[in-house]
Amino acid sequence: MINEKIVLTGDRPTGSLHLGHYVGSLAQRLILQEKYKQYIMIADVQALTDNFEHPEKVRENVLQVALDYLSIGIDPNKSTIFIQSLIPEIAELTIFFLNLVTVNRLKRNPTVKEEIKQKEFGESLPAGFLIYPVSQAADITIVKGNIVPVGADQLPMIEQTNEIVRSFNRIYKPVFSEAEALIPMMSRLPGTDGKAKMSKSLGNAIFLSDSPDVVVQKVMSMYTDPEHIHVNDPGKIEGNVVFTYLDVFDPNKQQITQMKEHYSRGGLGDVVVKKRLIEVLNNFLNPIRERRALLAKNPQAVMKIILEGTQKTKEVAEKTMHEVRKVMKLNYYS
Ligand code: TRP
């Protein structure tokens, strides 16, 4: 029934996106948009599940995330960017899907379990948060998405989606196809403090929107090798975040190899390596900053692009719900 592969991906608009997002998913989307029909969802409804008391935060970041997408080269002619809350069909489908999932199954979802622990919800766990994987299943299926690029920590979400898809198809009629997770090409980027994950909440992120001065400051205070005290001491490369970033962003691989040798041997100071990283990151970020500055001058034009994408998505979502209502015997008008 379905032959054209469709990509669905998205981000919660709770902050502007950082280099970790770039490495983990944005870079891949630039490639995917050349090959597939790609939907990119700004997940404002999902962002509210743990920010419902801060609607202004979510609202402001919708534009920031849109700016991030467009400034890195997401092309609205190739990718359809849309706002989740403007597709009420997703909420409708979520309600139907909720019948196909048990509370116990949701509580066992490893991603949700981990997040519940992290956010310390305890006894006041909002129902909306617990069920967000079901909403995520609706995000994917509403556009009949069958490729979902996700980090490894989101794999249980795809499993959960596919369980729902199988139940739905078995109980009603085969409307949906199962989704396939696409693991990012590059491994996860550590934070500037050396922690395994770059994240806004950990305060160890370099944002795509950071100015050159901020990049200087963040790189200068980056985690290196705590035992590399004197320039002449031999230094460690492994776990040294400056070298990890150079490996990812520096196009001059030969020079990195030389620097690594010199650093391991001793005699190469952190500051020299950091200066190189500053140069590399600014070279990478400059064109993004330029496009961002241009787009930010006209936020209405940016919103127009996103709303056009939303309109296109809405038409697809309505079609899907038409099928869903039909197989669920809820098609009262026809
Ligand atoms: N959970 C993702 C995040 O936290 C955002 C998201 C919502 C998503 N729905 C999705 C990603 C569906 C992939 C597929 O950023």
Tab-separated table of N, CA, C and O in Angstrom, residues 8-101:
chain	number	residue	atom	x	y	z
A	8	LEU	N	9.719	11.303	9.336
A	8	LEU	CA	9.131	12.235	10.307
A	8	LEU	C	10.130	12.419	11.431
A	8	LEU	O	10.621	11.449	12.007
A	9	THR	N	10.448	13.649	11.728
A	9	THR	CA	11.343	13.926	12.847
A	9	THR	C	10.886	15.220	13.517
A	9	THR	O	9.994	15.899	13.010
A	10	GLY	N	11.480	15.536	14.637
A	10	GLY	CA	11.055	16.772	15.285
A	10	GLY	C	11.841	17.086	16.533
A	10	GLY	O	12.672	16.293	16.970
A	11	ASP	N	11.576	18.247	17.074
A	11	ASP	CA	12.244	18.687	18.297
A	11	ASP	C	11.251	19.419	19.183
A	11	ASP	O	10.347	20.093	18.700
A	12	ARG	N	11.469	19.286	20.482
A	12	ARG	CA	10.680	20.083	21.426
A	12	ARG	C	11.248	21.496	21.441
A	12	ARG	O	12.452	21.671	21.632
A	13	PRO	N	10.418	22.494	21.250
A	13	PRO	CA	10.935	23.875	21.271
A	13	PRO	C	11.090	24.398	22.701
A	13	PRO	O	10.289	25.181	23.186
A	14	THR	N	12.136	23.943	23.377
A	14	THR	CA	12.373	24.416	24.742
A	14	THR	C	13.663	25.213	24.839
A	14	THR	O	14.062	25.636	25.911
A	15	GLY	N	14.294	25.424	23.700
A	15	GLY	CA	15.519	26.214	23.681
A	15	GLY	C	16.037	26.188	22.278
A	15	GLY	O	15.565	25.374	21.478
A	16	SER	N	16.968	27.101	21.939
A	16	SER	CA	17.455	26.993	20.569
A	16	SER	C	18.414	25.809	20.498
A	16	SER	O	18.883	25.290	21.500
A	17	LEU	N	18.633	25.333	19.293
A	17	LEU	CA	19.336	24.058	19.122
A	17	LEU	C	20.852	24.262	19.193
A	17	LEU	O	21.366	25.347	18.936
A	18	HIS	N	21.545	23.210	19.598
A	18	HIS	CA	22.991	23.317	19.814
A	18	HIS	C	23.773	22.334	18.933
A	18	HIS	O	23.180	21.581	18.156
A	19	LEU	N	25.087	22.361	19.085
A	19	LEU	CA	25.943	21.506	18.261
A	19	LEU	C	25.638	20.022	18.443
A	19	LEU	O	25.795	19.240	17.510
A	20	GLY	N	25.181	19.655	19.637
A	20	GLY	CA	24.798	18.260	19.875
A	20	GLY	C	23.630	17.865	18.977
A	20	GLY	O	23.620	16.775	18.399
A	21	HIS	N	22.668	18.767	18.837
A	21	HIS	CA	21.544	18.512	17.919
A	21	HIS	C	22.048	18.424	16.480
A	21	HIS	O	21.589	17.602	15.707
A	22	TYR	N	23.000	19.297	16.155
A	22	TYR	CA	23.505	19.302	14.784
A	22	TYR	C	24.114	17.948	14.451
A	22	TYR	O	23.760	17.310	13.465
A	23	VAL	N	25.020	17.513	15.333
A	23	VAL	CA	25.716	16.247	15.112
A	23	VAL	C	24.745	15.066	15.171
A	23	VAL	O	24.807	14.151	14.357
A	24	GLY	N	23.832	15.127	16.143
A	24	GLY	CA	22.932	13.998	16.372
A	24	GLY	C	21.794	13.884	15.387
A	24	GLY	O	21.314	12.786	15.130
A	25	SER	N	21.319	15.005	14.833
A	25	SER	CA	20.178	14.856	13.932
A	25	SER	C	20.082	15.884	12.809
A	25	SER	O	19.688	15.537	11.711
A	26	LEU	N	20.457	17.127	13.057
A	26	LEU	CA	20.235	18.137	12.017
A	26	LEU	C	21.039	17.851	10.750
A	26	LEU	O	20.523	17.976	9.638
A	27	ALA	N	22.295	17.422	10.918
A	27	ALA	CA	23.150	17.135	9.754
A	27	ALA	C	22.506	16.048	8.900
A	27	ALA	O	22.501	16.121	7.667
A	28	GLN	N	21.946	15.059	9.592
A	28	GLN	CA	21.319	13.955	8.871
A	28	GLN	C	20.069	14.413	8.095
A	28	GLN	O	19.810	13.953	6.992
A	29	ARG	N	19.349	15.355	8.691
A	29	ARG	CA	18.143	15.841	8.001
A	29	ARG	C	18.484	16.547	6.690
A	29	ARG	O	17.692	16.522	5.752
A	30	LEU	N	19.663	17.193	6.661
A	30	LEU	CA	20.075	17.866	5.431
A	30	LEU	C	20.262	16.847	4.314
A	30	LEU	O	19.994	17.131	3.149
A	31	ILE	N	20.706	15.654	4.682
A	31	ILE	CA	20.899	14.598	3.686
A	31	ILE	C	19.555	13.960	3.347
A	31	ILE	O	19.228	13.747	2.180
A	32	LEU	N	18.760	13.698	4.387
A	32	LEU	CA	17.469	13.036	4.167
A	32	LEU	C	16.540	13.857	3.272
A	32	LEU	O	15.775	13.305	2.496
A	33	GLN	N	16.625	15.188	3.395
A	33	GLN	CA	15.702	16.015	2.594
A	33	GLN	C	15.976	15.902	1.091
A	33	GLN	O	15.128	16.233	0.280
A	34	GLU	N	17.172	15.419	0.749
A	34	GLU	CA	17.492	15.233	-0.672
A	34	GLU	C	16.892	13.929	-1.207
A	34	GLU	O	16.730	13.769	-2.409
A	35	LYS	N	16.618	13.001	-0.301
A	35	LYS	CA	16.222	11.653	-0.747
A	35	LYS	C	14.758	11.319	-0.511
A	35	LYS	O	14.195	10.479	-1.190
A	36	TYR	N	14.200	11.917	0.545
A	36	TYR	CA	12.855	11.495	0.955
A	36	TYR	C	11.935	12.685	1.140
A	36	TYR	O	12.385	13.819	1.248
A	37	LYS	N	10.665	12.378	1.225
A	37	LYS	CA	9.717	13.368	1.685
A	37	LYS	C	9.919	13.446	3.192
A	37	LYS	O	9.786	12.444	3.894
A	38	GLN	N	10.279	14.622	3.684
A	38	GLN	CA	10.631	14.742	5.099
A	38	GLN	C	9.744	15.763	5.803
A	38	GLN	O	9.636	16.910	5.364
A	39	TYR	N	9.146	15.330	6.896
A	39	TYR	CA	8.393	16.244	7.757
A	39	TYR	C	9.222	16.530	8.995
A	39	TYR	O	9.749	15.605	9.620
A	40	ILE	N	9.312	17.804	9.350
A	40	ILE	CA	10.017	18.176	10.576
A	40	ILE	C	9.031	18.910	11.477
A	40	ILE	O	8.502	19.962	11.117
A	41	MET	N	8.781	18.303	12.617
A	41	MET	CA	7.736	18.827	13.495
A	41	MET	C	8.313	19.626	14.663
A	41	MET	O	9.226	19.170	15.345
A	42	ILE	N	7.778	20.802	14.852
A	42	ILE	CA	8.127	21.576	16.039
A	42	ILE	C	7.128	21.144	17.110
A	42	ILE	O	5.940	21.479	17.049
A	43	ALA	N	7.625	20.341	18.071
A	43	ALA	CA	6.743	19.610	18.995
A	43	ALA	C	6.349	20.482	20.188
A	43	ALA	O	6.755	20.236	21.323
A	44	ASP	N	5.517	21.491	19.912
A	44	ASP	CA	5.132	22.392	21.010
A	44	ASP	C	4.220	21.706	22.031
A	44	ASP	O	4.315	21.968	23.229
A	45	VAL	N	3.369	20.787	21.554
A	45	VAL	CA	2.477	20.082	22.488
A	45	VAL	C	3.324	19.213	23.424
A	45	VAL	O	3.123	19.205	24.636
A	46	GLN	N	4.282	18.517	22.835
A	46	GLN	CA	5.143	17.678	23.667
A	46	GLN	C	5.987	18.531	24.622
A	46	GLN	O	6.194	18.156	25.775
A	47	ALA	N	6.444	19.675	24.155
A	47	ALA	CA	7.238	20.561	25.020
A	47	ALA	C	6.412	20.994	26.226
A	47	ALA	O	6.927	21.145	27.332
A	48	LEU	N	5.109	21.155	26.019
A	48	LEU	CA	4.244	21.572	27.133
A	48	LEU	C	4.070	20.479	28.181
A	48	LEU	O	3.749	20.782	29.329
A	49	THR	N	4.304	19.208	27.807
A	49	THR	CA	4.087	18.136	28.793
A	49	THR	C	4.984	18.314	30.018
A	49	THR	O	4.632	17.895	31.102
A	50	ASP	N	6.138	18.921	29.842
A	50	ASP	CA	6.948	19.209	31.028
A	50	ASP	C	7.248	20.703	31.182
A	50	ASP	O	8.136	21.094	31.928
A	51	ASN	N	6.508	21.534	30.456
A	51	ASN	CA	6.669	22.992	30.578
A	51	ASN	C	5.322	23.693	30.572
A	51	ASN	O	5.221	24.845	30.153
A	52	PHE	N	4.277	22.975	31.011
A	52	PHE	CA	2.935	23.556	30.851
A	52	PHE	C	2.749	24.838	31.651
A	52	PHE	O	1.880	25.639	31.354
A	53	GLU	N	3.613	25.031	32.645
A	53	GLU	CA	3.505	26.275	33.413
A	53	GLU	C	4.267	27.426	32.766
A	53	GLU	O	4.258	28.540	33.264
A	54	HIS	N	4.956	27.125	31.662
A	54	HIS	CA	5.743	28.172	30.994
A	54	HIS	C	5.424	28.262	29.513
A	54	HIS	O	6.293	28.029	28.669
A	55	PRO	N	4.162	28.590	29.203
A	55	PRO	CA	3.794	28.625	27.780
A	55	PRO	C	4.619	29.637	26.981
A	55	PRO	O	4.889	29.416	25.803
A	56	GLU	N	5.031	30.729	27.638
A	56	GLU	CA	5.796	31.752	26.900
A	56	GLU	C	7.154	31.201	26.455
A	56	GLU	O	7.635	31.545	25.378
A	57	LYS	N	7.717	30.302	27.252
A	57	LYS	CA	9.008	29.700	26.902
A	57	LYS	C	8.867	28.871	25.614
A	57	LYS	O	9.683	28.975	24.692
A	58	VAL	N	7.787	28.081	25.562
A	58	VAL	CA	7.555	27.238	24.390
A	58	VAL	C	7.287	28.127	23.171
A	58	VAL	O	7.857	27.939	22.093
A	59	ARG	N	6.448	29.142	23.364
A	59	ARG	CA	6.084	30.035	22.268
A	59	ARG	C	7.310	30.715	21.648
A	59	ARG	O	7.494	30.737	20.439
A	60	GLU	N	8.171	31.258	22.513
A	60	GLU	CA	9.363	31.958	22.002
A	60	GLU	C	10.274	31.010	21.241
A	60	GLU	O	10.877	31.384	20.236
A	61	ASN	N	10.364	29.791	21.742
A	61	ASN	CA	11.319	28.872	21.134
A	61	ASN	C	10.841	28.249	19.826
A	61	ASN	O	11.647	27.677	19.102
A	62	VAL	N	9.554	28.361	19.532
A	62	VAL	CA	9.075	27.878	18.240
A	62	VAL	C	9.795	28.657	17.134
A	62	VAL	O	10.329	28.075	16.185
A	63	LEU	N	9.870	29.957	17.291
A	63	LEU	CA	10.556	30.780	16.285
A	63	LEU	C	12.062	30.491	16.282
A	63	LEU	O	12.677	30.389	15.219
A	64	GLN	N	12.638	30.321	17.471
A	64	GLN	CA	14.077	30.037	17.550
A	64	GLN	C	14.435	28.740	16.823
A	64	GLN	O	15.407	28.685	16.065
A	65	VAL	N	13.630	27.714	17.058
A	65	VAL	CA	13.896	26.425	16.419
A	65	VAL	C	13.695	26.526	14.901
A	65	VAL	O	14.485	25.992	14.121
A	66	ALA	N	12.673	27.268	14.494
A	66	ALA	CA	12.452	27.483	13.064
A	66	ALA	C	13.661	28.188	12.454
A	66	ALA	O	14.134	27.823	11.365
A	67	LEU	N	14.181	29.183	13.154
A	67	LEU	CA	15.379	29.887	12.674
A	67	LEU	C	16.579	28.947	12.589
A	67	LEU	O	17.358	29.008	11.641
A	68	ASP	N	16.704	28.076	13.587
A	68	ASP	CA	17.794	27.090	13.565
A	68	ASP	C	17.686	26.228	12.304
A	68	ASP	O	18.665	26.043	11.589
A	69	TYR	N	16.500	25.705	12.054
A	69	TYR	CA	16.301	24.833	10.888
A	69	TYR	C	16.692	25.544	9.597
A	69	TYR	O	17.465	25.036	8.800
A	70	LEU	N	16.111	26.734	9.408
A	70	LEU	CA	16.312	27.412	8.137
A	70	LEU	C	17.756	27.881	7.978
A	70	LEU	O	18.301	27.851	6.880
A	71	SER	N	18.372	28.284	9.089
A	71	SER	CA	19.731	28.819	8.941
A	71	SER	C	20.772	27.719	8.702
A	71	SER	O	21.808	27.988	8.112
A	72	ILE	N	20.493	26.479	9.118
A	72	ILE	CA	21.470	25.421	8.791
A	72	ILE	C	21.254	24.869	7.380
A	72	ILE	O	22.058	24.085	6.895
A	73	GLY	N	20.150	25.250	6.738
A	73	GLY	CA	19.948	24.804	5.362
A	73	GLY	C	18.801	23.832	5.165
A	73	GLY	O	18.705	23.192	4.122
A	74	ILE	N	17.929	23.703	6.148
A	74	ILE	CA	16.695	22.962	5.892
A	74	ILE	C	15.917	23.798	4.881
A	74	ILE	O	15.685	24.990	5.095
A	75	ASP	N	15.583	23.156	3.775
A	75	ASP	CA	14.970	23.882	2.666
A	75	ASP	C	13.461	23.604	2.665
A	75	ASP	O	13.041	22.460	2.475
A	76	PRO	N	12.664	24.663	2.888
A	76	PRO	CA	11.205	24.433	2.968
A	76	PRO	C	10.603	23.898	1.667
A	76	PRO	O	9.475	23.408	1.682
A	77	ASN	N	11.361	23.965	0.566
A	77	ASN	CA	10.858	23.352	-0.660
A	77	ASN	C	11.078	21.848	-0.673
A	77	ASN	O	10.502	21.128	-1.477
A	78	LYS	N	11.957	21.403	0.215
A	78	LYS	CA	12.263	19.969	0.254
A	78	LYS	C	11.711	19.321	1.521
A	78	LYS	O	11.303	18.167	1.505
A	79	SER	N	11.755	20.041	2.631
A	79	SER	CA	11.268	19.513	3.910
A	79	SER	C	10.037	20.304	4.314
A	79	SER	O	9.981	21.511	4.099
A	80	THR	N	9.068	19.617	4.904
A	80	THR	CA	7.868	20.302	5.376
A	80	THR	C	7.984	20.509	6.880
A	80	THR	O	7.978	19.547	7.637
A	81	ILE	N	8.126	21.769	7.279
A	81	ILE	CA	8.226	22.078	8.707
A	81	ILE	C	6.821	22.434	9.197
A	81	ILE	O	6.112	23.191	8.536
A	82	PHE	N	6.419	21.870	10.335
A	82	PHE	CA	5.081	22.193	10.838
A	82	PHE	C	5.036	22.282	12.359
A	82	PHE	O	5.915	21.789	13.054
A	83	ILE	N	3.988	22.925	12.841
A	83	ILE	CA	3.783	23.092	14.280
A	83	ILE	C	2.767	22.058	14.763
A	83	ILE	O	1.628	22.012	14.284
A	84	GLN	N	3.197	21.262	15.729
A	84	GLN	CA	2.379	20.137	16.208
A	84	GLN	C	0.983	20.554	16.663
A	84	GLN	O	-0.008	19.926	16.305
A	85	SER	N	0.887	21.621	17.456
A	85	SER	CA	-0.419	21.973	18.041
A	85	SER	C	-1.424	22.427	17.000
A	85	SER	O	-2.627	22.454	17.267
A	86	LEU	N	-0.933	22.791	15.800
A	86	LEU	CA	-1.868	23.227	14.761
A	86	LEU	C	-2.440	22.049	13.968
A	86	LEU	O	-3.198	22.239	13.028
A	87	ILE	N	-2.052	20.845	14.354
A	87	ILE	CA	-2.614	19.643	13.724
A	87	ILE	C	-3.415	18.909	14.808
A	87	ILE	O	-2.928	17.952	15.417
A	88	PRO	N	-4.644	19.344	15.069
A	88	PRO	CA	-5.434	18.698	16.134
A	88	PRO	C	-5.709	17.223	15.842
A	88	PRO	O	-6.030	16.460	16.756
A	89	GLU	N	-5.560	16.833	14.572
A	89	GLU	CA	-5.728	15.414	14.219
A	89	GLU	C	-4.760	14.535	15.012
A	89	GLU	O	-5.051	13.375	15.287
A	90	ILE	N	-3.594	15.093	15.373
A	90	ILE	CA	-2.626	14.320	16.165
A	90	ILE	C	-3.223	14.013	17.542
A	90	ILE	O	-3.141	12.887	18.034
A	91	ALA	N	-3.868	15.014	18.119
A	91	ALA	CA	-4.491	14.817	19.439
A	91	ALA	C	-5.634	13.805	19.342
A	91	ALA	O	-5.815	12.948	20.212
A	92	GLU	N	-6.377	13.911	18.254
A	92	GLU	CA	-7.504	13.004	18.047
A	92	GLU	C	-7.007	11.559	17.917
A	92	GLU	O	-7.526	10.644	18.565
A	93	LEU	N	-5.977	11.387	17.116
A	93	LEU	CA	-5.430	10.040	16.916
A	93	LEU	C	-4.825	9.504	18.216
A	93	LEU	O	-4.929	8.314	18.509
A	94	THR	N	-4.226	10.400	18.996
A	94	THR	CA	-3.655	9.990	20.291
A	94	THR	C	-4.742	9.362	21.169
A	94	THR	O	-4.531	8.320	21.789
A	95	ILE	N	-5.906	9.991	21.198
A	95	ILE	CA	-7.013	9.465	22.008
A	95	ILE	C	-7.394	8.057	21.559
A	95	ILE	O	-7.566	7.162	22.380
A	96	PHE	N	-7.453	7.836	20.251
A	96	PHE	CA	-7.808	6.493	19.764
A	96	PHE	C	-6.705	5.495	20.099
A	96	PHE	O	-6.978	4.350	20.456
A	97	PHE	N	-5.460	5.933	19.976
A	97	PHE	CA	-4.321	5.052	20.265
A	97	PHE	C	-4.250	4.685	21.750
A	97	PHE	O	-3.768	3.615	22.096
A	98	LEU	N	-4.706	5.595	22.613
A	98	LEU	CA	-4.601	5.339	24.054
A	98	LEU	C	-5.323	4.057	24.486
A	98	LEU	O	-4.949	3.440	25.470
A	99	ASN	N	-6.347	3.674	23.705
A	99	ASN	CA	-7.057	2.427	24.028
A	99	ASN	C	-6.187	1.200	23.781
A	99	ASN	O	-6.478	0.121	24.271
A	100	LEU	N	-5.142	1.384	22.991
A	100	LEU	CA	-4.335	0.229	22.563
A	100	LEU	C	-3.078	0.057	23.403
A	100	LEU	O	-2.233	-0.771	23.097
A	101	VAL	N	-2.942	0.862	24.448
A	101	VAL	CA	-1.732	0.831	25.283
A	101	VAL	C	-2.142	0.693	26.748
A	101	VAL	O	-3.112	1.306	27.174
